[in-house]
């Protein structure tokens, strides 16, 4: 079956309001609005690693979760 992945973003204020009612959402409040710069060039250079495309990775993860019965 063709499954759709949400593509919208929840504004920071919305996350803060949601966190008032959901304790698991509170865990991300410290990182909210933080931009992180990540660099995988060392892994590519030393290990010869070639990362897969982000979209391909998400699809692969979703298929794996369905196969494992984590989601249906």
PDB file of C-alpha atoms in Angstrom:
ATOM      1  CA  UNK A   1       0.000   0.000   0.000  1.00  0.00           C
ATOM      2  CA  UNK A   2       1.060   3.557  -0.653  1.00  0.00           C
ATOM      3  CA  UNK A   3       1.577   5.360   2.665  1.00  0.00           C
ATOM      4  CA  UNK A   4       1.807   9.129   2.925  1.00  0.00           C
ATOM      5  CA  UNK A   5       4.371  10.828   5.159  1.00  0.00           C
ATOM      6  CA  UNK A   6       3.365  14.202   6.647  1.00  0.00           C
ATOM      7  CA  UNK A   7       5.399  17.039   5.169  1.00  0.00           C
ATOM      8  CA  UNK A   8       4.186  19.942   7.269  1.00  0.00           C
ATOM      9  CA  UNK A   9       6.057  21.473  10.182  1.00  0.00           C
ATOM     10  CA  UNK A  10       4.686  22.370  13.585  1.00  0.00           C
ATOM     11  CA  UNK A  11       5.743  25.881  14.651  1.00  0.00           C
ATOM     12  CA  UNK A  12       7.867  26.142  17.813  1.00  0.00           C
ATOM     13  CA  UNK A  13       4.968  27.745  19.680  1.00  0.00           C
ATOM     14  CA  UNK A  14       2.770  24.794  18.756  1.00  0.00           C
ATOM     15  CA  UNK A  15       5.367  22.366  20.091  1.00  0.00           C
ATOM     16  CA  UNK A  16       5.603  24.337  23.353  1.00  0.00           C
ATOM     17  CA  UNK A  17       1.833  24.257  23.799  1.00  0.00           C
ATOM     18  CA  UNK A  18       1.702  20.545  22.961  1.00  0.00           C
ATOM     19  CA  UNK A  19       4.474  19.904  25.514  1.00  0.00           C
ATOM     20  CA  UNK A  20       2.229  21.284  28.272  1.00  0.00           C
ATOM     21  CA  UNK A  21       0.038  18.213  27.811  1.00  0.00           C
ATOM     22  CA  UNK A  22       2.554  15.581  26.714  1.00  0.00           C
ATOM     23  CA  UNK A  23       5.579  14.835  28.878  1.00  0.00           C
ATOM     24  CA  UNK A  24       7.425  13.044  26.055  1.00  0.00           C
ATOM     25  CA  UNK A  25       7.208  16.209  23.948  1.00  0.00           C
ATOM     26  CA  UNK A  26       8.857  18.159  26.773  1.00  0.00           C
ATOM     27  CA  UNK A  27      12.110  16.301  26.179  1.00  0.00           C
ATOM     28  CA  UNK A  28      12.731  18.185  22.930  1.00  0.00           C
ATOM     29  CA  UNK A  29      12.100  21.679  24.280  1.00  0.00           C
ATOM     30  CA  UNK A  30      15.794  22.291  25.037  1.00  0.00           C
ATOM     31  CA  UNK A  31      16.708  21.548  21.410  1.00  0.00           C
ATOM     32  CA  UNK A  32      13.806  23.463  19.900  1.00  0.00           C
ATOM     33  CA  UNK A  33      15.011  26.033  17.388  1.00  0.00           C
ATOM     34  CA  UNK A  34      18.611  24.773  17.529  1.00  0.00           C
ATOM     35  CA  UNK A  35      20.420  24.241  14.236  1.00  0.00           C
ATOM     36  CA  UNK A  36      23.134  21.639  14.213  1.00  0.00           C
ATOM     37  CA  UNK A  37      25.872  21.419  11.621  1.00  0.00           C
ATOM     38  CA  UNK A  38      26.884  17.813  11.012  1.00  0.00           C
ATOM     39  CA  UNK A  39      29.820  16.559   8.972  1.00  0.00           C
ATOM     40  CA  UNK A  40      30.255  12.995   7.764  1.00  0.00           C
ATOM     41  CA  UNK A  41      33.354  13.634   5.645  1.00  0.00           C
ATOM     42  CA  UNK A  42      35.661  11.778   8.061  1.00  0.00           C
ATOM     43  CA  UNK A  43      33.517   8.621   7.885  1.00  0.00           C
ATOM     44  CA  UNK A  44      33.454   8.872   4.100  1.00  0.00           C
ATOM     45  CA  UNK A  45      37.209   9.348   3.890  1.00  0.00           C
ATOM     46  CA  UNK A  46      38.373   6.771   6.467  1.00  0.00           C
ATOM     47  CA  UNK A  47      35.756   4.075   5.921  1.00  0.00           C
ATOM     48  CA  UNK A  48      34.854   4.626   2.295  1.00  0.00           C
ATOM     49  CA  UNK A  49      31.263   5.035   3.466  1.00  0.00           C
ATOM     50  CA  UNK A  50      28.678   6.254   0.993  1.00  0.00           C
ATOM     51  CA  UNK A  51      25.496   7.455   2.718  1.00  0.00           C
ATOM     52  CA  UNK A  52      22.165   6.793   1.064  1.00  0.00           C
ATOM     53  CA  UNK A  53      19.772   9.541   0.034  1.00  0.00           C
ATOM     54  CA  UNK A  54      17.567  10.849   2.866  1.00  0.00           C
ATOM     55  CA  UNK A  55      14.325   9.946   1.109  1.00  0.00           C
ATOM     56  CA  UNK A  56      15.626   6.442   0.386  1.00  0.00           C
ATOM     57  CA  UNK A  57      16.649   6.068   4.040  1.00  0.00           C
ATOM     58  CA  UNK A  58      13.219   7.039   5.356  1.00  0.00           C
ATOM     59  CA  UNK A  59      11.484   4.648   2.956  1.00  0.00           C
ATOM     60  CA  UNK A  60      13.868   1.843   3.903  1.00  0.00           C
ATOM     61  CA  UNK A  61      13.309   2.469   7.612  1.00  0.00           C
ATOM     62  CA  UNK A  62       9.519   2.509   7.162  1.00  0.00           C
ATOM     63  CA  UNK A  63       9.586  -0.779   5.246  1.00  0.00           C
ATOM     64  CA  UNK A  64      11.755  -2.350   7.918  1.00  0.00           C
ATOM     65  CA  UNK A  65       9.428  -1.178  10.699  1.00  0.00           C
ATOM     66  CA  UNK A  66       6.424  -2.635   8.845  1.00  0.00           C
ATOM     67  CA  UNK A  67       8.238  -5.943   8.265  1.00  0.00           C
ATOM     68  CA  UNK A  68       9.203  -6.135  11.954  1.00  0.00           C
ATOM     69  CA  UNK A  69       5.636  -5.419  13.046  1.00  0.00           C
ATOM     70  CA  UNK A  70       6.562  -2.204  14.841  1.00  0.00           C
ATOM     71  CA  UNK A  71       3.898  -0.380  12.819  1.00  0.00           C
ATOM     72  CA  UNK A  72       1.122  -1.694  10.616  1.00  0.00           C
TER      73      UNK A  72
END
